Tab-separated table of C-alpha atoms in Angstrom:
chain	number	residue	atom	x	y	z
A	227	UNK	CA	-14.612	26.256	-58.773
A	228	UNK	CA	-16.619	23.172	-57.686
A	229	UNK	CA	-19.875	22.857	-59.276
A	230	UNK	CA	-23.434	24.272	-57.997
A	231	UNK	CA	-25.069	21.932	-55.883
A	232	UNK	CA	-28.160	21.798	-58.953
A	233	UNK	CA	-25.577	20.767	-60.982
A	234	UNK	CA	-24.902	17.400	-59.271
A	235	UNK	CA	-26.453	13.927	-59.267
A	236	UNK	CA	-29.468	14.290	-56.172
A	237	UNK	CA	-27.421	11.405	-54.474
A	238	UNK	CA	-24.334	10.021	-54.997
A	239	UNK	CA	-24.155	7.501	-57.169
A	240	UNK	CA	-22.793	4.354	-55.215
A	241	UNK	CA	-23.985	3.371	-51.347
A	242	UNK	CA	-27.223	1.721	-50.183
A	243	UNK	CA	-30.828	3.178	-52.171
A	244	UNK	CA	-31.902	6.360	-51.444
A	245	UNK	CA	-34.432	6.786	-48.282
A	246	UNK	CA	-34.155	10.308	-48.084
A	247	UNK	CA	-33.900	13.070	-50.756
A	248	UNK	CA	-32.360	16.792	-50.848
A	249	UNK	CA	-36.118	18.878	-50.270
A	250	UNK	CA	-36.255	16.999	-46.471
A	251	UNK	CA	-33.108	17.139	-45.949
A	252	UNK	CA	-32.734	21.111	-46.475
A	253	UNK	CA	-36.277	21.381	-44.652
A	254	UNK	CA	-35.008	19.446	-41.452
A	255	UNK	CA	-31.385	22.610	-41.804
A	256	UNK	CA	-34.453	25.045	-41.604
A	257	UNK	CA	-36.123	23.723	-38.752
A	258	UNK	CA	-32.562	23.551	-37.149
A	259	UNK	CA	-31.638	26.908	-37.775
A	260	UNK	CA	-35.411	28.278	-37.382
A	261	UNK	CA	-35.015	27.484	-33.510
A	262	UNK	CA	-31.512	27.667	-32.837
A	263	UNK	CA	-29.585	29.964	-35.477
A	264	UNK	CA	-26.912	29.325	-37.682
A	265	UNK	CA	-24.331	28.392	-35.824
A	266	UNK	CA	-26.987	25.101	-34.351
A	267	UNK	CA	-27.084	23.859	-38.005
A	268	UNK	CA	-24.669	20.959	-38.709
A	269	UNK	CA	-24.526	17.513	-40.045
A	270	UNK	CA	-24.714	15.706	-36.554
A	271	UNK	CA	-28.168	18.538	-35.839
A	272	UNK	CA	-29.805	17.330	-38.524
A	273	UNK	CA	-29.331	13.922	-38.573
A	274	UNK	CA	-30.687	13.994	-35.057
A	275	UNK	CA	-33.698	16.079	-36.651
A	276	UNK	CA	-34.219	13.510	-39.140
A	277	UNK	CA	-33.560	10.332	-36.363
A	278	UNK	CA	-30.622	8.861	-38.910
A	279	UNK	CA	-27.107	9.158	-38.692
A	280	UNK	CA	-24.803	12.322	-39.676
A	281	UNK	CA	-22.451	9.861	-41.943
A	282	UNK	CA	-25.599	8.777	-44.388
A	283	UNK	CA	-26.658	12.496	-45.096
A	284	UNK	CA	-23.018	12.701	-46.984
A	285	UNK	CA	-24.701	10.954	-49.920
A	286	UNK	CA	-26.698	13.661	-50.512
A	287	UNK	CA	-25.220	16.533	-49.465
A	288	UNK	CA	-20.954	16.724	-49.558
A	289	UNK	CA	-20.211	19.787	-47.291
A	290	UNK	CA	-21.848	22.251	-44.785
A	291	UNK	CA	-21.814	25.383	-47.564
A	292	UNK	CA	-23.787	23.057	-50.141
A	293	UNK	CA	-26.665	22.534	-46.911
A	294	UNK	CA	-26.172	26.465	-46.737
A	295	UNK	CA	-26.586	27.498	-50.349
A	296	UNK	CA	-29.348	24.643	-50.287
A	297	UNK	CA	-31.408	26.599	-47.134
A	298	UNK	CA	-31.285	29.648	-48.452
A	299	UNK	CA	-32.406	28.816	-51.997
A	300	UNK	CA	-35.621	27.084	-49.961
A	301	UNK	CA	-36.776	29.916	-48.673
A	302	UNK	CA	-36.794	31.801	-52.078
A	303	UNK	CA	-39.458	29.564	-52.951
A	304	UNK	CA	-41.372	30.852	-50.320
A	305	UNK	CA	-41.691	33.799	-51.956
A	306	UNK	CA	-45.083	35.011	-53.406
A	307	UNK	CA	-45.316	36.571	-56.616
A	308	UNK	CA	-48.245	38.304	-57.922
A	309	UNK	CA	-48.683	38.973	-61.298
A	310	UNK	CA	-47.135	42.102	-62.974
A	311	UNK	CA	-49.324	45.153	-63.181
A	312	UNK	CA	-47.309	46.986	-66.043
A	313	UNK	CA	-45.843	49.829	-62.952
A	314	UNK	CA	-42.845	48.231	-62.061
A	315	UNK	CA	-41.773	50.222	-59.382
A	316	UNK	CA	-45.059	49.057	-56.984
A	317	UNK	CA	-44.035	45.444	-58.800
A	318	UNK	CA	-40.330	45.557	-57.697
A	319	UNK	CA	-42.152	46.546	-54.215
A	320	UNK	CA	-43.580	44.166	-53.175
A	321	UNK	CA	-41.356	41.246	-54.204
A	322	UNK	CA	-38.603	43.046	-52.342
A	323	UNK	CA	-42.457	43.084	-48.974
A	324	UNK	CA	-42.143	39.121	-50.372
A	325	UNK	CA	-38.919	38.510	-49.523
A	326	UNK	CA	-39.051	40.553	-46.412
A	327	UNK	CA	-41.708	38.455	-44.939
A	328	UNK	CA	-39.649	35.445	-45.635
A	329	UNK	CA	-36.784	37.057	-44.275
A	330	UNK	CA	-38.444	37.739	-40.657
A	331	UNK	CA	-39.579	34.539	-40.677
A	332	UNK	CA	-35.995	32.916	-40.909
A	333	UNK	CA	-34.339	35.393	-38.610
A	334	UNK	CA	-30.940	33.665	-40.193
A	335	UNK	CA	-31.616	34.519	-43.677
A	336	UNK	CA	-30.702	37.815	-44.089
A	337	UNK	CA	-26.774	37.936	-43.098
A	338	UNK	CA	-26.386	35.350	-45.557
A	339	UNK	CA	-29.032	36.908	-48.053
A	340	UNK	CA	-26.719	39.597	-48.267
A	341	UNK	CA	-22.913	37.719	-47.359
A	342	UNK	CA	-23.774	34.507	-49.848
A	343	UNK	CA	-25.766	35.424	-52.350
A	344	UNK	CA	-27.064	32.491	-54.158
A	345	UNK	CA	-28.859	31.370	-57.734
A	346	UNK	CA	-30.908	28.131	-57.365
A	347	UNK	CA	-33.898	27.064	-59.079
A	348	UNK	CA	-36.295	29.653	-56.145
A	349	UNK	CA	-33.813	32.094	-56.071
A	350	UNK	CA	-33.814	31.688	-60.357
A	351	UNK	CA	-38.245	32.047	-60.209
A	352	UNK	CA	-37.827	35.317	-58.345
A	353	UNK	CA	-35.349	36.666	-60.673
A	354	UNK	CA	-37.694	35.723	-63.778
A	355	UNK	CA	-40.094	37.816	-61.621
A	356	UNK	CA	-37.939	40.657	-61.409
A	357	UNK	CA	-37.095	40.239	-65.450
A	358	UNK	CA	-40.396	39.827	-66.498
A	359	UNK	CA	-41.316	43.659	-63.906
A	360	UNK	CA	-38.344	45.104	-65.933
A	361	UNK	CA	-39.245	43.728	-69.473
A	362	UNK	CA	-40.255	47.193	-71.245
A	363	UNK	CA	-37.353	49.051	-68.808
A	364	UNK	CA	-34.538	49.830	-71.893
A	365	UNK	CA	-31.499	48.595	-68.705
A	366	UNK	CA	-29.212	46.071	-69.918
A	367	UNK	CA	-29.293	42.658	-68.547
A	368	UNK	CA	-26.425	43.588	-65.998
A	369	UNK	CA	-27.938	46.659	-65.474
A	370	UNK	CA	-31.297	44.292	-64.404
A	371	UNK	CA	-29.134	41.743	-62.635
A	372	UNK	CA	-27.239	44.537	-60.650
A	373	UNK	CA	-30.979	45.632	-59.135
A	374	UNK	CA	-32.731	42.468	-58.321
A	375	UNK	CA	-29.069	42.066	-56.496
A	376	UNK	CA	-29.498	45.433	-54.729
A	377	UNK	CA	-33.332	44.752	-54.090
A	378	UNK	CA	-32.122	41.940	-52.566
A	379	UNK	CA	-29.860	43.669	-50.357
A	380	UNK	CA	-31.613	46.315	-49.217
A	381	UNK	CA	-34.343	44.116	-48.265
A	382	UNK	CA	-31.936	42.314	-46.069
A	383	UNK	CA	-30.521	45.528	-44.840
A	384	UNK	CA	-33.579	46.541	-43.637
A	385	UNK	CA	-34.840	42.729	-42.187
A	386	UNK	CA	-31.326	42.703	-40.464
A	387	UNK	CA	-32.371	45.920	-39.048
A	388	UNK	CA	-35.779	45.395	-37.618
A	389	UNK	CA	-34.566	42.024	-35.669
A	390	UNK	CA	-31.853	43.830	-33.980
A	391	UNK	CA	-34.558	46.506	-32.947
A	392	UNK	CA	-36.585	44.348	-31.564
A	393	UNK	CA	-33.877	42.477	-29.899
A	394	UNK	CA	-32.429	45.642	-28.298
A	395	UNK	CA	-32.549	45.599	-24.252
A	396	UNK	CA	-35.021	46.817	-22.944
A	397	UNK	CA	-33.841	48.133	-19.421
A	398	UNK	CA	-31.610	50.373	-21.678
A	399	UNK	CA	-33.831	52.128	-23.861
A	400	UNK	CA	-36.129	52.646	-20.604
A	401	UNK	CA	-33.228	54.430	-18.813
A	402	UNK	CA	-32.508	56.442	-21.662
A	403	UNK	CA	-36.244	57.316	-21.819
A	404	UNK	CA	-36.182	58.338	-17.512
A	405	UNK	CA	-32.800	60.049	-19.038
A	406	UNK	CA	-34.781	61.972	-21.662
A	407	UNK	CA	-37.977	62.925	-19.812
A	408	UNK	CA	-35.895	64.711	-16.991
A	409	UNK	CA	-34.763	67.423	-19.132
A	410	UNK	CA	-31.987	67.745	-17.963
A	411	UNK	CA	-29.719	66.185	-21.305
A	412	UNK	CA	-31.568	67.385	-24.414
A	413	UNK	CA	-29.152	66.228	-26.531
A	414	UNK	CA	-30.789	63.273	-25.301
A	415	UNK	CA	-33.936	63.529	-24.730
A	416	UNK	CA	-34.047	64.753	-28.715
A	417	UNK	CA	-32.331	61.650	-30.142
A	418	UNK	CA	-35.025	59.192	-27.204
A	419	UNK	CA	-38.025	61.586	-29.321
A	420	UNK	CA	-35.850	60.376	-33.050
A	421	UNK	CA	-36.267	57.478	-31.752
A	422	UNK	CA	-39.588	56.717	-30.926
A	423	UNK	CA	-40.033	58.244	-34.324
A	424	UNK	CA	-38.312	55.830	-36.134
A	425	UNK	CA	-39.600	52.456	-34.487
A	426	UNK	CA	-42.927	53.410	-36.001
A	427	UNK	CA	-44.326	51.816	-38.408
A	428	UNK	CA	-41.250	49.977	-40.185
A	429	UNK	CA	-42.762	49.139	-43.226
A	430	UNK	CA	-43.974	52.830	-43.959
A	431	UNK	CA	-40.171	53.263	-43.859
A	432	UNK	CA	-39.353	49.891	-45.559
A	433	UNK	CA	-41.967	51.119	-48.657
A	434	UNK	CA	-41.147	54.370	-49.310
A	435	UNK	CA	-37.054	54.038	-49.179
A	436	UNK	CA	-37.669	51.260	-51.619
A	437	UNK	CA	-40.184	53.232	-53.748
A	438	UNK	CA	-37.752	56.637	-53.382
A	439	UNK	CA	-34.619	54.475	-54.847
A	440	UNK	CA	-36.437	51.896	-56.829
A	441	UNK	CA	-37.784	54.973	-58.668
A	442	UNK	CA	-34.483	57.210	-58.835
A	443	UNK	CA	-33.174	53.822	-60.262
A	444	UNK	CA	-35.863	53.390	-63.412
A	445	UNK	CA	-35.627	56.932	-63.785
A	446	UNK	CA	-39.596	57.211	-62.758
A	447	UNK	CA	-41.043	60.057	-60.343
A	448	UNK	CA	-42.138	59.204	-56.905
A	449	UNK	CA	-45.410	58.646	-55.370
A	450	UNK	CA	-45.896	60.155	-52.375
A	451	UNK	CA	-47.128	57.754	-50.447
């Protein structure tokens, strides 16, 4: 198994003196992905973003996989972590909301958060915060790590659904509304009403669902929102 990129030297020991660093290359890759999605991310596209040659980047990252790991972890470093209040459920919900903000800022991220979990310096800082929140909880280390993983996965699922809803074909929805308004297809009318209610305030749904789930996991009563 290849070592995580953070366990390797910043750049290859041979070659010309360093003119770039991983942080600069990672920021360029994130900019490319934010504009064009993950398919746009390649050594060539990042080299163009930086105004350099693609071959020079291999002195800092050995593969696109390394690059993706760096990108994912760099976004975790954007997470704004508030001091724990002593009430773990709302504290964990606050972490989820902070992660959600980052995922909506980088639409390519939710998919990777589910399929390619990464623990680099940024993610470790978030994990350490979650462990601080759970310090008084009787669960053991693996249980707390599972809560952290579940928090990420659920947040990514909400973000993916919201991004998909934001991009759903407006013409199809408009026609569905037209059919519903005729009253000729009661099931379609009921479906449209449900969809209209569901697309109200996504934050309320997220917070309520996350609160209920975390309360169950931590064995606490759910506060009515």
